[in-house]
mmCIF file of N, CA and C in Angstrom:
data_model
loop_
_atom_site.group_PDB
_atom_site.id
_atom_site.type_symbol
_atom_site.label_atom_id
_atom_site.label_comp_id
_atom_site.label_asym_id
_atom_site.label_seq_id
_atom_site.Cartn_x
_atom_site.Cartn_y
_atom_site.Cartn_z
ATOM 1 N N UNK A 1141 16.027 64.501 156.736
ATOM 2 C CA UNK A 1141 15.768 65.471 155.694
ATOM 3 C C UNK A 1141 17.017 65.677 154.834
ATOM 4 N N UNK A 1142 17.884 65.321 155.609
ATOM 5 C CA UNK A 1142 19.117 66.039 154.854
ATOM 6 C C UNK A 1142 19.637 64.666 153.867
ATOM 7 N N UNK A 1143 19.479 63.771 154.420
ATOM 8 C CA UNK A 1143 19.783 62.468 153.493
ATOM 9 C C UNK A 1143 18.961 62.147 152.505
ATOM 10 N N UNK A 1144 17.313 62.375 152.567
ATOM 11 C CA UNK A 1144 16.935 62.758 151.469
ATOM 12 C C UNK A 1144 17.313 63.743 150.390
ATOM 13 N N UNK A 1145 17.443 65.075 151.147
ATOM 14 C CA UNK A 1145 18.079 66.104 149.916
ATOM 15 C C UNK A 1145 19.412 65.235 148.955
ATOM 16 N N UNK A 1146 20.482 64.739 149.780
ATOM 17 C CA UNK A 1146 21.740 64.302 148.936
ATOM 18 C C UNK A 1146 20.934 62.807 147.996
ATOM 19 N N UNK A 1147 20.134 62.174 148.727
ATOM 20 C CA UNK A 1147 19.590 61.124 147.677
ATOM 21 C C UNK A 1147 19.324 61.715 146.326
ATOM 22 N N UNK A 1148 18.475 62.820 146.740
ATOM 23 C CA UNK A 1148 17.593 63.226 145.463
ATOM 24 C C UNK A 1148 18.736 63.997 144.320
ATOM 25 N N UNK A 1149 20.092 64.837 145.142
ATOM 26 C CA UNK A 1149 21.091 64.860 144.401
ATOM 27 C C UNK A 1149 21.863 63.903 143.626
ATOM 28 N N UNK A 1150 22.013 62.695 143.832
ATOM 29 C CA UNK A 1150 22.301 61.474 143.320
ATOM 30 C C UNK A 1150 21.641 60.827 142.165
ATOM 31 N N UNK A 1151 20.575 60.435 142.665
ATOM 32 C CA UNK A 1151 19.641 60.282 141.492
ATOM 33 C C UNK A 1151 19.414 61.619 140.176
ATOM 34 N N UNK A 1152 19.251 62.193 140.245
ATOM 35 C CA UNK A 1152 19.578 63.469 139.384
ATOM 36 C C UNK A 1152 20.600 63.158 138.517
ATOM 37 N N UNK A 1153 22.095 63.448 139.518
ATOM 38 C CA UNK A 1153 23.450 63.302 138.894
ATOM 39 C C UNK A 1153 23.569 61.666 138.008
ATOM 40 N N UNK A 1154 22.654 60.912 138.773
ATOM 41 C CA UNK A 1154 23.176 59.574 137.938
ATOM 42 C C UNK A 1154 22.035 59.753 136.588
ATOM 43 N N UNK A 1155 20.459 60.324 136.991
ATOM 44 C CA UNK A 1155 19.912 60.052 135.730
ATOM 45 C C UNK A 1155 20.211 61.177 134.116
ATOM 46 N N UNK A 1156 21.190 62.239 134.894
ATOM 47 C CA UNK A 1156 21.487 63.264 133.340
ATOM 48 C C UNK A 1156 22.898 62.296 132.871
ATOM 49 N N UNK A 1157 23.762 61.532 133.759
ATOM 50 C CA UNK A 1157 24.566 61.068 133.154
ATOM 51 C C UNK A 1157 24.289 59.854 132.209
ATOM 52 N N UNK A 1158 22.999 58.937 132.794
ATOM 53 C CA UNK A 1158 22.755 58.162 131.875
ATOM 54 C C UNK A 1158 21.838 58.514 130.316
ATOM 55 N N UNK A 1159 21.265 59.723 130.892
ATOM 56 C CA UNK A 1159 20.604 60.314 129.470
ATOM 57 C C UNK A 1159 21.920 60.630 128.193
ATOM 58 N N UNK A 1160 22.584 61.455 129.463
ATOM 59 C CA UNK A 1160 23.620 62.204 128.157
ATOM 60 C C UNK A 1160 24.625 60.801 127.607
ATOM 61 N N UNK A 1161 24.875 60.034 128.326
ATOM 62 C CA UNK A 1161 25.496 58.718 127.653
ATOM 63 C C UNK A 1161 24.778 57.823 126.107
ATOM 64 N N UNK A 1162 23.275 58.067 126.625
ATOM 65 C CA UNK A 1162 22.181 57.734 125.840
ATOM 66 C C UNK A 1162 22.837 57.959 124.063
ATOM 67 N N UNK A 1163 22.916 59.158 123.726
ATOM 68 C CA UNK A 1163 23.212 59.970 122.772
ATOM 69 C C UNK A 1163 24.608 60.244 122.538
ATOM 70 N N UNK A 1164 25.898 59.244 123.257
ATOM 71 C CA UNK A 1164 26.837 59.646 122.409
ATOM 72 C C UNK A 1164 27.691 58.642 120.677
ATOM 73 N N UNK A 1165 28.067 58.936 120.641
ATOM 74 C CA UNK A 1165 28.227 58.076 119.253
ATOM 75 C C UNK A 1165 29.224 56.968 119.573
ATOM 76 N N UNK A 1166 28.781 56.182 119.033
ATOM 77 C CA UNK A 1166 29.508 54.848 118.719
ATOM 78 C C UNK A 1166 30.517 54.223 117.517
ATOM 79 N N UNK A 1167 31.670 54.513 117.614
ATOM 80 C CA UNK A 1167 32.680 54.016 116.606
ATOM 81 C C UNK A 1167 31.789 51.702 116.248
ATOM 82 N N UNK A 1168 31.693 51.126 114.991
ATOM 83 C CA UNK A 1168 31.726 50.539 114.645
ATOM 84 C C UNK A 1168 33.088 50.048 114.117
ATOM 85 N N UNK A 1169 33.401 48.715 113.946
ATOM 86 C CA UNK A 1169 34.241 48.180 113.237
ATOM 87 C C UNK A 1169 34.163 48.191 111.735
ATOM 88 N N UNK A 1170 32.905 46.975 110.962
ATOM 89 C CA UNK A 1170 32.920 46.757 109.513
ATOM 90 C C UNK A 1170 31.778 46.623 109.095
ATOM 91 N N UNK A 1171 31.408 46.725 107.695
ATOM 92 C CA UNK A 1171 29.462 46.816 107.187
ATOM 93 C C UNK A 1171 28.963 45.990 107.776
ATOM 94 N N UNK A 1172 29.718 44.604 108.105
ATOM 95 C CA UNK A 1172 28.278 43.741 108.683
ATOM 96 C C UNK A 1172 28.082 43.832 109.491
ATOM 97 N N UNK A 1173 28.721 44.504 110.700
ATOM 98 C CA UNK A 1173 27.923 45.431 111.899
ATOM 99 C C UNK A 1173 27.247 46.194 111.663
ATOM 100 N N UNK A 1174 27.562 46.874 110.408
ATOM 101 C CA UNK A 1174 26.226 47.717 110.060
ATOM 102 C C UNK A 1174 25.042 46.885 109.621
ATOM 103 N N UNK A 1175 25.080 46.145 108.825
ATOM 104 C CA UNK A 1175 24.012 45.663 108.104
ATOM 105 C C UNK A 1175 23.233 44.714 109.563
ATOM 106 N N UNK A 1176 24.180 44.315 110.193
ATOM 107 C CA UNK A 1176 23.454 42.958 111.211
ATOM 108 C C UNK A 1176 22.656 44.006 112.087
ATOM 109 N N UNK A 1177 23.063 45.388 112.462
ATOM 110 C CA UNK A 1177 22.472 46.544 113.416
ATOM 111 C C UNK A 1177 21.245 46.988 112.715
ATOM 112 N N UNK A 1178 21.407 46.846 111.421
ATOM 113 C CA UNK A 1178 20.234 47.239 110.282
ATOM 114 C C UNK A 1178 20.711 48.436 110.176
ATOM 115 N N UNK A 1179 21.510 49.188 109.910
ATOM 116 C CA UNK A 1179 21.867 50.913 110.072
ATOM 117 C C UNK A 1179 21.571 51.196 108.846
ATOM 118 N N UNK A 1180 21.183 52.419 108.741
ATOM 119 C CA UNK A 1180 21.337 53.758 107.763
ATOM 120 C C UNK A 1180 22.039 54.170 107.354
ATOM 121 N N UNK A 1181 23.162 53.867 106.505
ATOM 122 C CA UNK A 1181 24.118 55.491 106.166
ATOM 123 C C UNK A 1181 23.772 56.514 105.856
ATOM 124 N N UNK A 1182 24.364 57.631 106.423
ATOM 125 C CA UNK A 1182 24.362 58.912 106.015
ATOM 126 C C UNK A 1182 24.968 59.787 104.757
ATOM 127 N N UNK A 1183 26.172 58.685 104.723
ATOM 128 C CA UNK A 1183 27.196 59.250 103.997
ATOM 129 C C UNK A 1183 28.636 59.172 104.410
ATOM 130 N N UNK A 1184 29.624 59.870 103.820
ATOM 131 C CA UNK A 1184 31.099 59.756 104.058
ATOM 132 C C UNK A 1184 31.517 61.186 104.240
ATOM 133 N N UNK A 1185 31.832 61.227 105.482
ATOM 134 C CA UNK A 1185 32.980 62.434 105.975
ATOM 135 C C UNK A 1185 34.137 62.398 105.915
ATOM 136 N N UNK A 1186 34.818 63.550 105.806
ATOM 137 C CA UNK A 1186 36.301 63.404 106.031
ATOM 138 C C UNK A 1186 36.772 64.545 106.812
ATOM 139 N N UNK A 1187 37.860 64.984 107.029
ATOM 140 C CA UNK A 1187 38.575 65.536 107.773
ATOM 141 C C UNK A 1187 39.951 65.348 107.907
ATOM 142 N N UNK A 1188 40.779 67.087 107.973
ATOM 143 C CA UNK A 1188 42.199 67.103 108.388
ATOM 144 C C UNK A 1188 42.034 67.271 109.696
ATOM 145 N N UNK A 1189 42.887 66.254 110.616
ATOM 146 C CA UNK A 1189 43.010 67.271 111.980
ATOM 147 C C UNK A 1189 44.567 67.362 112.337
ATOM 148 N N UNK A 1190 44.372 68.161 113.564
ATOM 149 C CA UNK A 1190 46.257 68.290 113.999
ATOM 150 C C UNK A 1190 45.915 67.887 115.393
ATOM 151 N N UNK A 1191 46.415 66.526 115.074
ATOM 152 C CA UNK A 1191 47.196 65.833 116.482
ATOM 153 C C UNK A 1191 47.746 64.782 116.344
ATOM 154 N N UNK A 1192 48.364 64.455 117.706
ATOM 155 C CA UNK A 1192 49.360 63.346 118.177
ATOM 156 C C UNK A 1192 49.206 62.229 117.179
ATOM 157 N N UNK A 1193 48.134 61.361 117.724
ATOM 158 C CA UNK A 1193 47.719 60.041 117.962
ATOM 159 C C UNK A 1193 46.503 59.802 116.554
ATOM 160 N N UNK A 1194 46.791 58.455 116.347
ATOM 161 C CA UNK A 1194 45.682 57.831 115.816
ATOM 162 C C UNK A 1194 44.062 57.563 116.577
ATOM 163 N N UNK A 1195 44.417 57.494 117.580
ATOM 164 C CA UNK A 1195 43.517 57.658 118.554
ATOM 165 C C UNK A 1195 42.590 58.750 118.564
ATOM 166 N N UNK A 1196 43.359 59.910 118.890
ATOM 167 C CA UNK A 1196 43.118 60.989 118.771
ATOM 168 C C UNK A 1196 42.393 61.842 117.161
ATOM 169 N N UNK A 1197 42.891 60.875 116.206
ATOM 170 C CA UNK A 1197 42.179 61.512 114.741
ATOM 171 C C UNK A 1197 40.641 60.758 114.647
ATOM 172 N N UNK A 1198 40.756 59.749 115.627
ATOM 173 C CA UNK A 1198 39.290 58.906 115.521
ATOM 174 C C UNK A 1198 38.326 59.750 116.521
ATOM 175 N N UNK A 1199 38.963 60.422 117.388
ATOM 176 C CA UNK A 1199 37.971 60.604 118.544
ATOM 177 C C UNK A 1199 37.601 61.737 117.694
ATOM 178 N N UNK A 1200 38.516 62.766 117.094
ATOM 179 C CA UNK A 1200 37.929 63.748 116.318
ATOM 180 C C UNK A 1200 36.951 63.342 114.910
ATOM 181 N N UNK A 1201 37.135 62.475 114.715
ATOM 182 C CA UNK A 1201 35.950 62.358 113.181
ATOM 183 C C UNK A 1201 34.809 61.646 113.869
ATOM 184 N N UNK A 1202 34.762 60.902 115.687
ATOM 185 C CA UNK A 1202 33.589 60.556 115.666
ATOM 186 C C UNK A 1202 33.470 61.912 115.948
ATOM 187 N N UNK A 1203 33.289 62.763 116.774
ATOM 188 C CA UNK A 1203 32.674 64.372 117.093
ATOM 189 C C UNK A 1203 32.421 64.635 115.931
ATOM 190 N N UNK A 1204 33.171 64.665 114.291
ATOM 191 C CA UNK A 1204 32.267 65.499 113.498
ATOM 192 C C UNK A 1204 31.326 64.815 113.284
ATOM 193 N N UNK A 1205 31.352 63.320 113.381
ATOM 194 C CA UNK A 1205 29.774 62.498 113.062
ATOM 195 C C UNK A 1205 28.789 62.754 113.321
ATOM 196 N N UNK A 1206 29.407 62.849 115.018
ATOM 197 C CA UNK A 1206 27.855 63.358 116.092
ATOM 198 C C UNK A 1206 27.608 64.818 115.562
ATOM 199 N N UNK A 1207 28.383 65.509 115.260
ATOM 200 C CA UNK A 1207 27.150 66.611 114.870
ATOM 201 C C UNK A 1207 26.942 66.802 113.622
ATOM 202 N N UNK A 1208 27.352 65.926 112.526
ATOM 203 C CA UNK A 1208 26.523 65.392 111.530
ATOM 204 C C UNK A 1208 25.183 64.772 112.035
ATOM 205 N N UNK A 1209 24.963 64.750 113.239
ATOM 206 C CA UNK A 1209 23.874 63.647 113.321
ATOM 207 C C UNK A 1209 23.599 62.147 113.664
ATOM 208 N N UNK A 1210 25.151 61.923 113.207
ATOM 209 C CA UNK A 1210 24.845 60.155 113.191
ATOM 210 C C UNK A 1210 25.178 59.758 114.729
ATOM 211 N N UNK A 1211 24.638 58.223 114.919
ATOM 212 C CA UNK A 1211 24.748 57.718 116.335
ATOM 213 C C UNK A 1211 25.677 56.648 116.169
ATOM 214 N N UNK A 1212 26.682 55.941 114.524
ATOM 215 C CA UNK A 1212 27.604 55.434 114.830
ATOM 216 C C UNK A 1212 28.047 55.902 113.541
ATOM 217 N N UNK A 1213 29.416 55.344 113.683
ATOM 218 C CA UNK A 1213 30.319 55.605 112.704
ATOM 219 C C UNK A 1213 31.187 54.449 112.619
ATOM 220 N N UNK A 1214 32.025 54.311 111.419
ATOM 221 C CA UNK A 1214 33.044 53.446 110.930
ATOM 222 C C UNK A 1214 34.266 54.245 109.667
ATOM 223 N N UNK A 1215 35.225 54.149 110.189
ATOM 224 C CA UNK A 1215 36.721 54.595 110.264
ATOM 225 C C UNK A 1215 36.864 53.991 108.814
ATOM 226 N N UNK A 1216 36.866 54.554 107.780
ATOM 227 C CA UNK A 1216 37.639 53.842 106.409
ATOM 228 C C UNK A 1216 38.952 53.884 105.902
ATOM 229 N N UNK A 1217 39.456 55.672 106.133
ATOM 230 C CA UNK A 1217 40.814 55.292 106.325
ATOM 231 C C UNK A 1217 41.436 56.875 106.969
ATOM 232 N N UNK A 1218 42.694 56.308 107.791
ATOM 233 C CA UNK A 1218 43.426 57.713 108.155
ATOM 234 C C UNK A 1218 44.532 57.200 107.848
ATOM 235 N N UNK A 1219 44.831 58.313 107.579
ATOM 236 C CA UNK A 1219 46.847 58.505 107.261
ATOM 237 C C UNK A 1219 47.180 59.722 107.826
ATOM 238 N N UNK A 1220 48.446 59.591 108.660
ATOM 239 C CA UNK A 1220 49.151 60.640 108.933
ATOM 240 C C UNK A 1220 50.069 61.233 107.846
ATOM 241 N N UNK A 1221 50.805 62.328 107.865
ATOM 242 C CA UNK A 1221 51.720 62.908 106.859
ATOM 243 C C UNK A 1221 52.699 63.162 107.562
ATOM 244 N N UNK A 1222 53.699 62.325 107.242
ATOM 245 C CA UNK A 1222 55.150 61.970 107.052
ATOM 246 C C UNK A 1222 55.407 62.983 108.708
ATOM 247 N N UNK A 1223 56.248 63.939 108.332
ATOM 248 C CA UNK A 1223 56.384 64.936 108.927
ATOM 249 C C UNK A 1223 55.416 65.971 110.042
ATOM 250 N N UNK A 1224 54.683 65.458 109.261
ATOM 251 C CA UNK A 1224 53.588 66.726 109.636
ATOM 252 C C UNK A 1224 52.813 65.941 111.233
ATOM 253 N N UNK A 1225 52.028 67.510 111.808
ATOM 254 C CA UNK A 1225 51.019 66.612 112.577
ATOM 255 C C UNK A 1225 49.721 66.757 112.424
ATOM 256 N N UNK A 1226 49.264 66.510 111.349
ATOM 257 C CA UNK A 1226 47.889 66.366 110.315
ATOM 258 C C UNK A 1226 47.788 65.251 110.162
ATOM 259 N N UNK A 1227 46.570 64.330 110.430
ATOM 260 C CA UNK A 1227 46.206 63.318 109.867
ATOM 261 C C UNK A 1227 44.614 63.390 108.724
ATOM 262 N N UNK A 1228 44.390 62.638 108.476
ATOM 263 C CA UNK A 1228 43.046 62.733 107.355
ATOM 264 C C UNK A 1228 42.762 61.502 107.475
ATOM 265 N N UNK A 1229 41.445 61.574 107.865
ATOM 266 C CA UNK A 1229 40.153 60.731 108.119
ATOM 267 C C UNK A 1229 38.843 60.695 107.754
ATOM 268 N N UNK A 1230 38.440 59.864 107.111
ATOM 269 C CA UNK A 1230 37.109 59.644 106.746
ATOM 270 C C UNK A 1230 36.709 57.850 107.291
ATOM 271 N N UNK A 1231 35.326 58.416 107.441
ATOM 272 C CA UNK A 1231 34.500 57.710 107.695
ATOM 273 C C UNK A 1231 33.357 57.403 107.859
ATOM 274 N N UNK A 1232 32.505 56.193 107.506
ATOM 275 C CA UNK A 1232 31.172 56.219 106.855
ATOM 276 C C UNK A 1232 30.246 56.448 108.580
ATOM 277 N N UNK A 1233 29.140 57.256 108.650
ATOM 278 C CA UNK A 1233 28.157 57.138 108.995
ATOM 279 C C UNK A 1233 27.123 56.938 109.075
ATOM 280 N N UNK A 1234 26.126 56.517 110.047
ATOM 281 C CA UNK A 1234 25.134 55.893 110.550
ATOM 282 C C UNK A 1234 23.995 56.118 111.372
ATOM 283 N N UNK A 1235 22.740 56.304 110.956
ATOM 284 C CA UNK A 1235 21.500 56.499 111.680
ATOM 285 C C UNK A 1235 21.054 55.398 112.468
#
C-alpha cells in the first residue's frame, strides 16, 4: 500500500513537471527558424533591465515574452551601458 501511495506521488510530480515544461518559452536563433517552424510574429519588445550578465538580460526578455504570450522568441539586439548595470533588449516574438 505504501509503495503504491509514493508511486502515485511520482507520477503526479513527474506529470505537472512535464505539463509545466510544456508551456515554457523557447529562445530561437534567426527568421529561418522561424519561417522553417512556420511561426507567427507577434511583434517586437523591448526592455531595460538591471543585471550582471548577458545571459541574464536574455532570460529576462524571454519572461517578458512569455507573458506577452509568445512560446518563442528571438534576441535582435542588447547592449549594455558603459558604466551602468542596465542593459536593453529587444526581441521579436512568436506564436
Amino acid at each position: 500500500m505504501k509503495a503504491m501511495k509514493v508511486s502515485s506521488i511520482l507520477t503526479a510530480a513527474f506529470l505537472a513537471l512535464s505539463v509545466n515544461s510544456a508551456y515554457a518559452i523557447t529562445e530561437i536563433i534567426n527568421t529561418q527558424q522561424a519561417e522553417k517552424m512556420n511561426l507567427t510574429s507577434l511583434g517586437v519588445i523591448s526592455d531595460t533591465v538591471r543585471v550582471e550578465t548577458l545571459d541574464q538580460a536574455v532570460q529576462a526578455i524571454g519572461e517578458k515574452a512569455e507573458k506577452a504570450g509568445a512560446i518563442y522568441f528571438r534576441v535582435i539586439g542588447a547592449r549594455s551601458f558603459d558604466t551602468s548595470p542596465y542593459w536593453r533588449v529587444s526581441a521579436e516574438i512568436y506564436k
